[in-house]
Tab-separated table of C-alpha atoms in Angstrom:
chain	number	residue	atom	x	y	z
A	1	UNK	CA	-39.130	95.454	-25.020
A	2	UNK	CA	-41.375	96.483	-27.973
A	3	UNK	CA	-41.315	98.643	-30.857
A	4	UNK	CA	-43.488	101.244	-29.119
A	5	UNK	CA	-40.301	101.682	-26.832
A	6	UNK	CA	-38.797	102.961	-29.403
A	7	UNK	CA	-40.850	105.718	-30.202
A	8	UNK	CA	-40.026	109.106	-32.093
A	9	UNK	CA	-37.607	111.436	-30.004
A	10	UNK	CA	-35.696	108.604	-28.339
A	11	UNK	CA	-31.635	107.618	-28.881
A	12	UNK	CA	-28.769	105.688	-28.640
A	13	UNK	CA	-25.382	105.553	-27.391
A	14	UNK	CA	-22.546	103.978	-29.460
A	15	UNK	CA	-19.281	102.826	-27.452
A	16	UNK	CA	-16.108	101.891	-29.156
A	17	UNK	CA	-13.373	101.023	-26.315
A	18	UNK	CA	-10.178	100.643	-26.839
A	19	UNK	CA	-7.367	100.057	-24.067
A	20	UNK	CA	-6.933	104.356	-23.076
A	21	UNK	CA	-9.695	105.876	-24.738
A	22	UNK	CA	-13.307	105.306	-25.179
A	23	UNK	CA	-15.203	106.592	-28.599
A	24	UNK	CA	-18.456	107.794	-28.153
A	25	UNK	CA	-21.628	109.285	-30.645
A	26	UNK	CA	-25.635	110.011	-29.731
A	27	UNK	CA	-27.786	108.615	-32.571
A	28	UNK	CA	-31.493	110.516	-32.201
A	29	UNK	CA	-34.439	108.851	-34.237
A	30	UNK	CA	-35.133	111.004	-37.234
A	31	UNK	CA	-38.454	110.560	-39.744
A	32	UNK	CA	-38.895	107.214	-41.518
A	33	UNK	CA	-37.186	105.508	-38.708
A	34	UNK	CA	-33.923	106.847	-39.338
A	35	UNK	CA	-31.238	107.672	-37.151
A	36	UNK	CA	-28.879	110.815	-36.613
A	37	UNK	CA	-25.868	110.953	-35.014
A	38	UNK	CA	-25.845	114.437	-32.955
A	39	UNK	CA	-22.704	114.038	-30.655
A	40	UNK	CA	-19.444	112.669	-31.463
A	41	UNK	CA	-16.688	112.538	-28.792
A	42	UNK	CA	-13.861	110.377	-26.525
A	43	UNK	CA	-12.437	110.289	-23.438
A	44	UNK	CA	-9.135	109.697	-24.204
A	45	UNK	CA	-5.623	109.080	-21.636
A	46	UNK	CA	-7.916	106.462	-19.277
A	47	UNK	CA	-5.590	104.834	-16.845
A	48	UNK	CA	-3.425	108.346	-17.287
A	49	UNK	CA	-4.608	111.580	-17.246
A	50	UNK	CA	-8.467	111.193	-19.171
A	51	UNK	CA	-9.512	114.225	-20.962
A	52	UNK	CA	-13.298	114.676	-22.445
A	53	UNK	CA	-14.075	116.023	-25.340
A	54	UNK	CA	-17.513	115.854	-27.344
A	55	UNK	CA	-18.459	118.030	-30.539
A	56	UNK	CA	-21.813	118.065	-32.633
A	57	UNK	CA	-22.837	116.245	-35.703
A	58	UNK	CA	-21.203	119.644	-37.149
A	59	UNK	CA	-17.720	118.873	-35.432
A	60	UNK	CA	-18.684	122.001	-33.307
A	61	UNK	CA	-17.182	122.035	-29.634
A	62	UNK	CA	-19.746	121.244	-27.188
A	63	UNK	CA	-17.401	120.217	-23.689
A	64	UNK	CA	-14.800	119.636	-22.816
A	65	UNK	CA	-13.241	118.290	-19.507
A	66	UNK	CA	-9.844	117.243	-18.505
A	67	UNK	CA	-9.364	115.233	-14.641
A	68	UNK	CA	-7.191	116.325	-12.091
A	69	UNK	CA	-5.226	113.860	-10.188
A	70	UNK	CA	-7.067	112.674	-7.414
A	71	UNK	CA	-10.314	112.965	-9.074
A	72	UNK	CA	-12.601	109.273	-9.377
A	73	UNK	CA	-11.263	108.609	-13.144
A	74	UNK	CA	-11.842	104.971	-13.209
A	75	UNK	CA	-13.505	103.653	-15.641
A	76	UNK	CA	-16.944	103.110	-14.076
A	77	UNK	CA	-16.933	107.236	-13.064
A	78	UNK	CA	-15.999	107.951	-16.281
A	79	UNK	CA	-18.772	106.430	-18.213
A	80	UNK	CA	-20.905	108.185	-14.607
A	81	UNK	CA	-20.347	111.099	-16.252
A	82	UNK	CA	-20.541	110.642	-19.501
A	83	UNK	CA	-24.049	109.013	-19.312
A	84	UNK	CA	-24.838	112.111	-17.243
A	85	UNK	CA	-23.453	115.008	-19.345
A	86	UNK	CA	-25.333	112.941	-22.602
A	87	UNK	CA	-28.794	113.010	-20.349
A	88	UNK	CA	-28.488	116.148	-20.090
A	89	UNK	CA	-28.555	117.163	-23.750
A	90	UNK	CA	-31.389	114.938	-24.826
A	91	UNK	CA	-34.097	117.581	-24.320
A	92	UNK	CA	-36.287	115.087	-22.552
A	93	UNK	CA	-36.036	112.366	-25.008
A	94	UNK	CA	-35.247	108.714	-23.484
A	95	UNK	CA	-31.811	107.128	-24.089
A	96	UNK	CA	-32.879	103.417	-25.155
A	97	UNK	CA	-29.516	101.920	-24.844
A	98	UNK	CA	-25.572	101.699	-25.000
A	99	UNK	CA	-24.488	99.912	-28.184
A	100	UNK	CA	-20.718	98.409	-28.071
A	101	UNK	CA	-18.715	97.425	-30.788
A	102	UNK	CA	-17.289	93.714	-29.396
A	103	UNK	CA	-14.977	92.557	-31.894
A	104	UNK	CA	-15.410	88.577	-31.590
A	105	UNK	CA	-18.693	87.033	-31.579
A	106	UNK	CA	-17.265	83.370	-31.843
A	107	UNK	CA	-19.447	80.858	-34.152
A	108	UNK	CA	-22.641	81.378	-32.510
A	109	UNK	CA	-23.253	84.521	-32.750
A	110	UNK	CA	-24.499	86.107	-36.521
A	111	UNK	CA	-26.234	88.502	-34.873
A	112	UNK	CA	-26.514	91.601	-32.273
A	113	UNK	CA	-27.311	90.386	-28.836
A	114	UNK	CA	-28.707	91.869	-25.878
A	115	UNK	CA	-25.910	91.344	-22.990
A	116	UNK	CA	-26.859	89.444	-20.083
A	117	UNK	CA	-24.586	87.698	-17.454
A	118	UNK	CA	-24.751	84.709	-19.268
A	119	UNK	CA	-23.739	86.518	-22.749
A	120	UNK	CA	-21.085	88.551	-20.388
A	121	UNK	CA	-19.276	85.540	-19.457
A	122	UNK	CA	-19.522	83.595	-23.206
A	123	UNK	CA	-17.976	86.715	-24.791
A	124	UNK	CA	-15.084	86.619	-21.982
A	125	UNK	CA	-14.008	82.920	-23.425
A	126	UNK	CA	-13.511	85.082	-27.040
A	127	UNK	CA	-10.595	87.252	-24.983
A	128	UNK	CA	-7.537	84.116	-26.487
A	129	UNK	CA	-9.145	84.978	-29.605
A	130	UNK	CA	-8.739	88.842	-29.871
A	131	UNK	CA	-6.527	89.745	-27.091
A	132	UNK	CA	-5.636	93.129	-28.008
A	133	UNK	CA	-9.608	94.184	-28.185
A	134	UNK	CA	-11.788	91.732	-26.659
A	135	UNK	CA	-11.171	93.220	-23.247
A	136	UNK	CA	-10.958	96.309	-23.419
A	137	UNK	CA	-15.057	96.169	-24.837
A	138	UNK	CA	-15.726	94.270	-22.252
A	139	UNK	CA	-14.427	96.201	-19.366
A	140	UNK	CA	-16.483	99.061	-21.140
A	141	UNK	CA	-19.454	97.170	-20.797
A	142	UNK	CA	-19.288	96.193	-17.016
A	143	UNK	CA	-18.400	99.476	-16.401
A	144	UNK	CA	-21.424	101.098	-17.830
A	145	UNK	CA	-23.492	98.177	-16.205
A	146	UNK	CA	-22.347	99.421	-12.421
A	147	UNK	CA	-22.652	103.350	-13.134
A	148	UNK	CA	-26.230	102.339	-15.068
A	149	UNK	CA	-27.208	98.900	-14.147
A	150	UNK	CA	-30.974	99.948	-15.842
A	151	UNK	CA	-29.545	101.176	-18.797
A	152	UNK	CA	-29.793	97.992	-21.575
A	153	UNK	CA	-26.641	97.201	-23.565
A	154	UNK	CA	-25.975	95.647	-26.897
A	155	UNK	CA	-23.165	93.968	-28.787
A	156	UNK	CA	-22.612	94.213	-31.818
A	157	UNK	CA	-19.397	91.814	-33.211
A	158	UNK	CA	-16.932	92.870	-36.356
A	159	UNK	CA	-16.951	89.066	-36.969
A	160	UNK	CA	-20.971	88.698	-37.350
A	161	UNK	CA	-21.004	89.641	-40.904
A	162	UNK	CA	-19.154	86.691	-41.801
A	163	UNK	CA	-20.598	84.158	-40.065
A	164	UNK	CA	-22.504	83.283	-43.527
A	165	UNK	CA	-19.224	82.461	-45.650
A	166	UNK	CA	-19.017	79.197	-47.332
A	167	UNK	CA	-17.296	76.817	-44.919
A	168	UNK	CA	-13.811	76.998	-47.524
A	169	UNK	CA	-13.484	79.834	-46.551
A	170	UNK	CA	-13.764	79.641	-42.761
A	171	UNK	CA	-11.909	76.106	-42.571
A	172	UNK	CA	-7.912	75.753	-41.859
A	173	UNK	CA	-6.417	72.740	-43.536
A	174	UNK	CA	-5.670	70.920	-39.746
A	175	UNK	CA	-7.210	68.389	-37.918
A	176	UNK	CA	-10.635	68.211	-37.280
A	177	UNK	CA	-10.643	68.657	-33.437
A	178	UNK	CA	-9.254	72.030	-33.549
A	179	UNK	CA	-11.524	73.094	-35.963
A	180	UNK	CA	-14.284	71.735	-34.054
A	181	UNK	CA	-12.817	73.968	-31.110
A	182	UNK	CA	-12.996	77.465	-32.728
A	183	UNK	CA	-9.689	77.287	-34.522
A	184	UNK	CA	-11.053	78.466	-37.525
A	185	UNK	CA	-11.279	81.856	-39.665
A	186	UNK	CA	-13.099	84.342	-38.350
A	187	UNK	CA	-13.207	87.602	-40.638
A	188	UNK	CA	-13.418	90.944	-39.019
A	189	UNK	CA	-14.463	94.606	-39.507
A	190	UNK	CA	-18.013	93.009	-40.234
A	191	UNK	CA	-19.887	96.351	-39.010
A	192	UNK	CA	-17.874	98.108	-41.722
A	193	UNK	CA	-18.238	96.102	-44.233
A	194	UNK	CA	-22.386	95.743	-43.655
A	195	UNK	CA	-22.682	99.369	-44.086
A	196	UNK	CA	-20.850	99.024	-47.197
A	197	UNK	CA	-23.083	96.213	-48.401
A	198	UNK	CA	-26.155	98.570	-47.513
A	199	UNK	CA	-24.940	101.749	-48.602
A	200	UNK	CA	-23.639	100.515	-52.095
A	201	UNK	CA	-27.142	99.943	-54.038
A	202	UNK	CA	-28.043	103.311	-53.018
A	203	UNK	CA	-25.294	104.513	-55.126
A	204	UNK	CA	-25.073	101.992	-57.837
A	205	UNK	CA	-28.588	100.067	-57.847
A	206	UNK	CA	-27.260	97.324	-60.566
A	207	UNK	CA	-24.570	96.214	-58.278
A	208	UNK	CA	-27.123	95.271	-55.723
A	209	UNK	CA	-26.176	91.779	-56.561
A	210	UNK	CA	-22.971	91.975	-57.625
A	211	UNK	CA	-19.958	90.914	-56.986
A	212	UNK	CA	-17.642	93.126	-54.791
A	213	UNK	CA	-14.636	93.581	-53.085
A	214	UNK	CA	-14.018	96.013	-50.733
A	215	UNK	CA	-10.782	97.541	-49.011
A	216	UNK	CA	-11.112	98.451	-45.308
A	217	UNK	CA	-8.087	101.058	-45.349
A	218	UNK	CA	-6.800	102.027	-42.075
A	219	UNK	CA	-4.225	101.806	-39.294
A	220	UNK	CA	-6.029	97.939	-38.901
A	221	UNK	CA	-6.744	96.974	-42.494
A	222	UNK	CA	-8.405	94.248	-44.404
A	223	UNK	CA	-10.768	93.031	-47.470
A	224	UNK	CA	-13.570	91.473	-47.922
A	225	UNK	CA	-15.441	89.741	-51.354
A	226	UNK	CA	-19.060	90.582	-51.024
A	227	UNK	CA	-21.413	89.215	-53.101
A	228	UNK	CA	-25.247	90.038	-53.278
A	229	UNK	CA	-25.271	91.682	-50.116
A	230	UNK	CA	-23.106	89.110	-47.917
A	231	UNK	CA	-19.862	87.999	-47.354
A	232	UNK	CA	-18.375	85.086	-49.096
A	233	UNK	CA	-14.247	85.470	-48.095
A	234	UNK	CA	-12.419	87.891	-46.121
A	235	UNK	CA	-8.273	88.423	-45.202
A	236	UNK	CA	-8.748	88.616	-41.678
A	237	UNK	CA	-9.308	85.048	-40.143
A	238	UNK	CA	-8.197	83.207	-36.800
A	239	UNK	CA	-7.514	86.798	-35.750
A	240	UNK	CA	-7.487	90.384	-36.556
A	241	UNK	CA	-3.245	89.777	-37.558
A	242	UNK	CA	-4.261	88.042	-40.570
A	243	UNK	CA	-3.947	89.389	-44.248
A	244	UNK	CA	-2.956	92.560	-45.353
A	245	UNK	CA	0.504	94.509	-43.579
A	246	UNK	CA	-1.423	96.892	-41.448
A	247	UNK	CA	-0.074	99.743	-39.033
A	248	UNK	CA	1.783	97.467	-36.648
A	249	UNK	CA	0.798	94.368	-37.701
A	250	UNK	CA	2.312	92.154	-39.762
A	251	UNK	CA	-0.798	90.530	-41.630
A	252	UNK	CA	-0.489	87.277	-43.297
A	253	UNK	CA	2.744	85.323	-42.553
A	254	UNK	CA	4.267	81.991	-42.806
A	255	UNK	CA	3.434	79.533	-39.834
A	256	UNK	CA	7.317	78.263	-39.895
A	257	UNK	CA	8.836	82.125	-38.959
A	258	UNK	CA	6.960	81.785	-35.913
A	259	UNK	CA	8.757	78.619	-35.210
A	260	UNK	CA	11.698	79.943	-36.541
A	261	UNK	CA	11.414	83.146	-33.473
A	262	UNK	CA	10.754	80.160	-31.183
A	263	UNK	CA	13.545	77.985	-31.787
A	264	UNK	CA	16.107	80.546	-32.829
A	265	UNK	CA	15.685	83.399	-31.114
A	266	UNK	CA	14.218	81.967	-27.910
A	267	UNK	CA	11.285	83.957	-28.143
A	268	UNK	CA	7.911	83.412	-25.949
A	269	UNK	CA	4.397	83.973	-26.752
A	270	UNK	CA	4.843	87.300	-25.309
A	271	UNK	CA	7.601	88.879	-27.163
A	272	UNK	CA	6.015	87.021	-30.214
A	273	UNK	CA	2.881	88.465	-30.077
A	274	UNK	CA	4.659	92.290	-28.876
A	275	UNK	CA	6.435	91.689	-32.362
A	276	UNK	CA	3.623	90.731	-34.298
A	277	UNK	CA	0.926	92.989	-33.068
A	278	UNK	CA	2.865	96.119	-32.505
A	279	UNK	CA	6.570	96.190	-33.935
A	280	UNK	CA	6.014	95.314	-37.498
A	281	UNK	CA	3.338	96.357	-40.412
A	282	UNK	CA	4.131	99.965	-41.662
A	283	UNK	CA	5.976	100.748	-38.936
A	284	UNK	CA	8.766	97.734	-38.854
A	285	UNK	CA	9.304	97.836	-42.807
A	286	UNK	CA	9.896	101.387	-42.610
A	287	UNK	CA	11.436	101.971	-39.021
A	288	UNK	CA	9.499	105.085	-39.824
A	289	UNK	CA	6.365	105.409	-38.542
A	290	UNK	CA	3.427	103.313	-39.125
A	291	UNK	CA	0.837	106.624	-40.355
A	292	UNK	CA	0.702	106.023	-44.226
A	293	UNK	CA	0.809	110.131	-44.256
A	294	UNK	CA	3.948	110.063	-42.844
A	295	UNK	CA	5.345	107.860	-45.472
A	296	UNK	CA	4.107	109.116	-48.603
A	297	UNK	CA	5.957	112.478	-47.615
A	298	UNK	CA	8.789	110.750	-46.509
A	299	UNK	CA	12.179	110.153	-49.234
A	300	UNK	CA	13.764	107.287	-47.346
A	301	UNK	CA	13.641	104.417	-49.473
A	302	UNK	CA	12.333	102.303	-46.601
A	303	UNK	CA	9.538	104.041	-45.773
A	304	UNK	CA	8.227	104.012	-49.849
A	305	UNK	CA	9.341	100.191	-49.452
A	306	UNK	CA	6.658	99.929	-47.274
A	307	UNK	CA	4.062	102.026	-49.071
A	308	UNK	CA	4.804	99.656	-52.096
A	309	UNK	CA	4.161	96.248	-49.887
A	310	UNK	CA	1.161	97.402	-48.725
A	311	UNK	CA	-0.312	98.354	-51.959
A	312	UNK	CA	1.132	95.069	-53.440
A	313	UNK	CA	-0.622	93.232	-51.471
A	314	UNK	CA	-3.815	95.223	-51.665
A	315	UNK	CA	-3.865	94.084	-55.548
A	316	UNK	CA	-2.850	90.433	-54.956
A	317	UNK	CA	-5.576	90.174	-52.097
A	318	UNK	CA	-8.091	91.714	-54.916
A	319	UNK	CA	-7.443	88.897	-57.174
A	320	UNK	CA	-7.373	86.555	-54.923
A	321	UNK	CA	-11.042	87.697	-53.132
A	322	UNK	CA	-12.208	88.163	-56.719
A	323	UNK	CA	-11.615	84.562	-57.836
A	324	UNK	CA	-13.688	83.342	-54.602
A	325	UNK	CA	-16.931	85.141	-56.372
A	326	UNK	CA	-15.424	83.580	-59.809
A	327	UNK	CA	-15.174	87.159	-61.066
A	328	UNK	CA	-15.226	90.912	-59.327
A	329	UNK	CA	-18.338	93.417	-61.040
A	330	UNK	CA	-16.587	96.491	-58.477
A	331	UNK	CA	-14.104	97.602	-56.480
A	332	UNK	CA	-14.691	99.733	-53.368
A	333	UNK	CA	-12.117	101.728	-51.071
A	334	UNK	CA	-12.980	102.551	-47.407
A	335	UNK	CA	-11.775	103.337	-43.811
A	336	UNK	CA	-9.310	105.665	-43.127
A	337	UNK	CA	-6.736	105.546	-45.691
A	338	UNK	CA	-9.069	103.704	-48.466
A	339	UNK	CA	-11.029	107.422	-48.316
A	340	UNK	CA	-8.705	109.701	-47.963
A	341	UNK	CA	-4.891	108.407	-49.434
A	342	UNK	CA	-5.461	108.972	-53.352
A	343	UNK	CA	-1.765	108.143	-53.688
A	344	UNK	CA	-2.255	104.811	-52.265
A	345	UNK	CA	-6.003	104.105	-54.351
A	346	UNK	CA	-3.546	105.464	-57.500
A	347	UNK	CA	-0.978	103.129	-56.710
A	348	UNK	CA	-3.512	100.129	-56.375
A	349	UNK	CA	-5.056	100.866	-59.123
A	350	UNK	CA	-2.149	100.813	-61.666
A	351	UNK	CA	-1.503	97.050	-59.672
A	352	UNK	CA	-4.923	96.320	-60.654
A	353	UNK	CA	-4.705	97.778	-64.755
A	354	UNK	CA	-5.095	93.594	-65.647
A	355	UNK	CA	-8.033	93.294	-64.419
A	356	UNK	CA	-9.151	96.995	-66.570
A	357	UNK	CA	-9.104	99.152	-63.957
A	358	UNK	CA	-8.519	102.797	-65.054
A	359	UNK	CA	-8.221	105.387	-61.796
A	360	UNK	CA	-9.580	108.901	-62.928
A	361	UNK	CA	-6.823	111.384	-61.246
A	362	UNK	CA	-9.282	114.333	-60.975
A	363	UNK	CA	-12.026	112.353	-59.310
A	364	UNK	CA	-9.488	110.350	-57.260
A	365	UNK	CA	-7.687	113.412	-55.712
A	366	UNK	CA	-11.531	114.788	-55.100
A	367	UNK	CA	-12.151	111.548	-53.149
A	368	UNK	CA	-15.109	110.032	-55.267
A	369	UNK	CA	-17.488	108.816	-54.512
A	370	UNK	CA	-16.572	107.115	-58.633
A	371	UNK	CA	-13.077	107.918	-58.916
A	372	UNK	CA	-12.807	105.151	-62.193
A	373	UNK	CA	-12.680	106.675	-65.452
A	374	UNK	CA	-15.746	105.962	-68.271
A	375	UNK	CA	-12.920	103.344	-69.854
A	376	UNK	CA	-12.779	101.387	-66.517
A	377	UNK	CA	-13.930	97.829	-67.204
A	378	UNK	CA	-14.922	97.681	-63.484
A	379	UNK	CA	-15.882	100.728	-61.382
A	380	UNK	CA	-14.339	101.893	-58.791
A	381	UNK	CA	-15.661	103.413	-55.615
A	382	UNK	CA	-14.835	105.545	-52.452
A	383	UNK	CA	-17.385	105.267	-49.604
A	384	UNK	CA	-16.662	106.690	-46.004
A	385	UNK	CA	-17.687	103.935	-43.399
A	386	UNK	CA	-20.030	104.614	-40.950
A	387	UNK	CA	-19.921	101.683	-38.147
A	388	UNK	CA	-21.507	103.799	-35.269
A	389	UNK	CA	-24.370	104.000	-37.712
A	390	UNK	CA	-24.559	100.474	-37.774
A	391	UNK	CA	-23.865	99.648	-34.077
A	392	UNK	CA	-27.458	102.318	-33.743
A	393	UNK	CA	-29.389	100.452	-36.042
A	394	UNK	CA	-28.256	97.114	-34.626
A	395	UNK	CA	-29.326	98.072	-31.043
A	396	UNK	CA	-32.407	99.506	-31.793
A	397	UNK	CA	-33.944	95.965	-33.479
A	398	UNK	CA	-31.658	93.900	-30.546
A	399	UNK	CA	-34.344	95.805	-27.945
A	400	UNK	CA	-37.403	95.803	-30.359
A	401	UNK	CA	-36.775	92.066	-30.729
A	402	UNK	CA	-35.863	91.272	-26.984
């Protein structure tokens, strides 16, 4: 497919699947070979009870559709109808292609790809590697393929964007074989942090090749050290339950507790992994909950426990990321709670007062973009993420290239 394909009027579908609900937006091609997101939407409760809902780039209702039992609500008639209803509502412009975020790419892959069967089946040897996301993408994918076999699709993987990091910084300290296997640090939220890299410079031109770390903030959470552009170390690294405490997860933990659960408690991969993945982060230091909203407004001692540990380790990671640059020129909060927890980019920020970080309280409670004040010795930024925007771009030059 060539450029010419890709002509004015035409657009792009962005899929984000998760186990029960799939996220959805409709990127149109603006002027200067822009894109636009124009819907936004989810079918949520798939497996259950799914429920559509879509708005416009305004967050204005536009449908809304809930399925009865009985009804064909399997995955392939749901994305039926969704490809239908979107048809509909391009006002005779062509949809190009489906863009999915796949979250491991393995080594080969530094790049979008165009799926094919042979791609397909690749991607399923990734599913040991991200077992909690991995399939659920590609069920989305196959899906879409039988209700719109002509339709193209792309992947785009969260671990591309690392795939240039020094070898350190992807290598485990064990024996050669299992490196040599995949066993090896992988880095995630890539799409994330590439918009980041690109969206930066636009605000601050002289940091265009400087040395950054950035805090993905939300219910999965990492950081990333990004120098000139590209990634040079991340938190995340065999798997997406590396590094910081997250909302379930536990993040970064010492090989010999897992040992521990095995000899001690008797405990299986299974229960292992249920406690890892889903029992502990947020949620198992506070008991609470494991929404970050929920536990700033909460008194038990607990739950600010496990505000603290997660903004501890937020600074610690900071320094850390900062000496694999040899020195940090910003700081930048994203994602979730990065844009919109002041409390927690306060609280970080005091952690941080060693390396002359001064938080402005006005600008921080307004959400930035600068919330440092002018005595700052680095600045400090707040920058909403836009991945769909990047899964868009990334399919469009996957089927200009193909």
């Amino acid at each position: 497919m060539t450029s010419q394909n890709a002509g004015g009027g035409n657009a792009i579908l962005v899929i984000n699947a998760g186990s029960s609900s799939l996220k959805f937006s409709v990127f149109r091609e603006s002027g200067a070979g822009g894109l636009r997101v124009t819907i936004n939407g989810q079918i949520s409760g798939i497996g259950t009870e799914p429920k559509f809902e879509a708005k416009d780039a305004a967050k204005r209702p536009l449908a809304e559709r809930v399925w009865t039992a009985g009804e064909p609500s399997d995955r392939t008639a749901l994305l039926a109808f969704l490809l239908e209803w979107i048809e509909g509502r391009l006002d005779g412009a062509k949809l190009l292609a489906a863009g999915h975020r796949v979250v491991h790419g393995g080594t080969r892959h530094a790049a979008p790809v165009l799926l094919t069967p042979a791609v397909m089946e690749e991607l399923e040897s990734f599913i040991p590697l991200a077992p909690l996301h991995q399939p659920h993408n590609l069920a989305a994918i196959r899906a879409l393929a039988e209700a719109h076999p002509e339709l193209p699709q792309v992947a785009c993987f969260d671990t591309a964007f690392h795939r240039g990091q020094p070898w350190q910084a992807q290598m485990f300290a064990i024996p050669r074989e299992l490196t040599d296997e995949g066993v090896r640090r992988y880095g995630f939220h890539g799409l994330s942090y590439e918009y980041i890299a690109r969206r930066l410079p636009e605000l601050a031109p002289e940091l265009a090749d400087g040395r950054v770390v950035v805090a993905h903030l939300g219910s999965g959470a990492s950081m990333c050290a990004i120098h000139a552009g590209r990634s040079v170390d991340s938190t995340m690294g065999f798997t997406a339950l590396d590094g910081l405490p997250m909302g379930t997860r536990c993040g970064n933990i010492d090989p010999g507790v897992l040992i521990y659960l095995m000899r001690q408690k008797g405990m299986g991969a299974d229960a292992i992994e249920k406690l890892l993945y889903n029992k502990s982060g947020l949620l198992g230091v506070s008991g609470l909950s494991n929404d970050m909203r929920a536990l700033l407004d909460s008194e038990d001692p607990q739950a600010g426990e496990a505000v603290e540990l997660f903004c501890f380790r937020i600074a610690k990671e900071t320094g850390a990321l900062a000496a694999s640059m040899g020195g940090i020129d910003a700081l930048v909060f994203t994602a979730g709670i990065g844009e919109r927890s002041a409390p927690v980019r306060a609280r970080v920020g005091d952690k941080l007062a060693w390396l002359g970080v001064v938080i402005d309280p006005a600008a921080n409670e307004a959400n930035g973009p600068l919330i440092s004040a002018p005595t700052s010795r680095i600045p400090v930024y707040v920058i909403p993420t836009d991945e769909e925007q990047m899964i868009a771009l990334h399919s469009r030059k996957a089927l200009e290239t193909a």
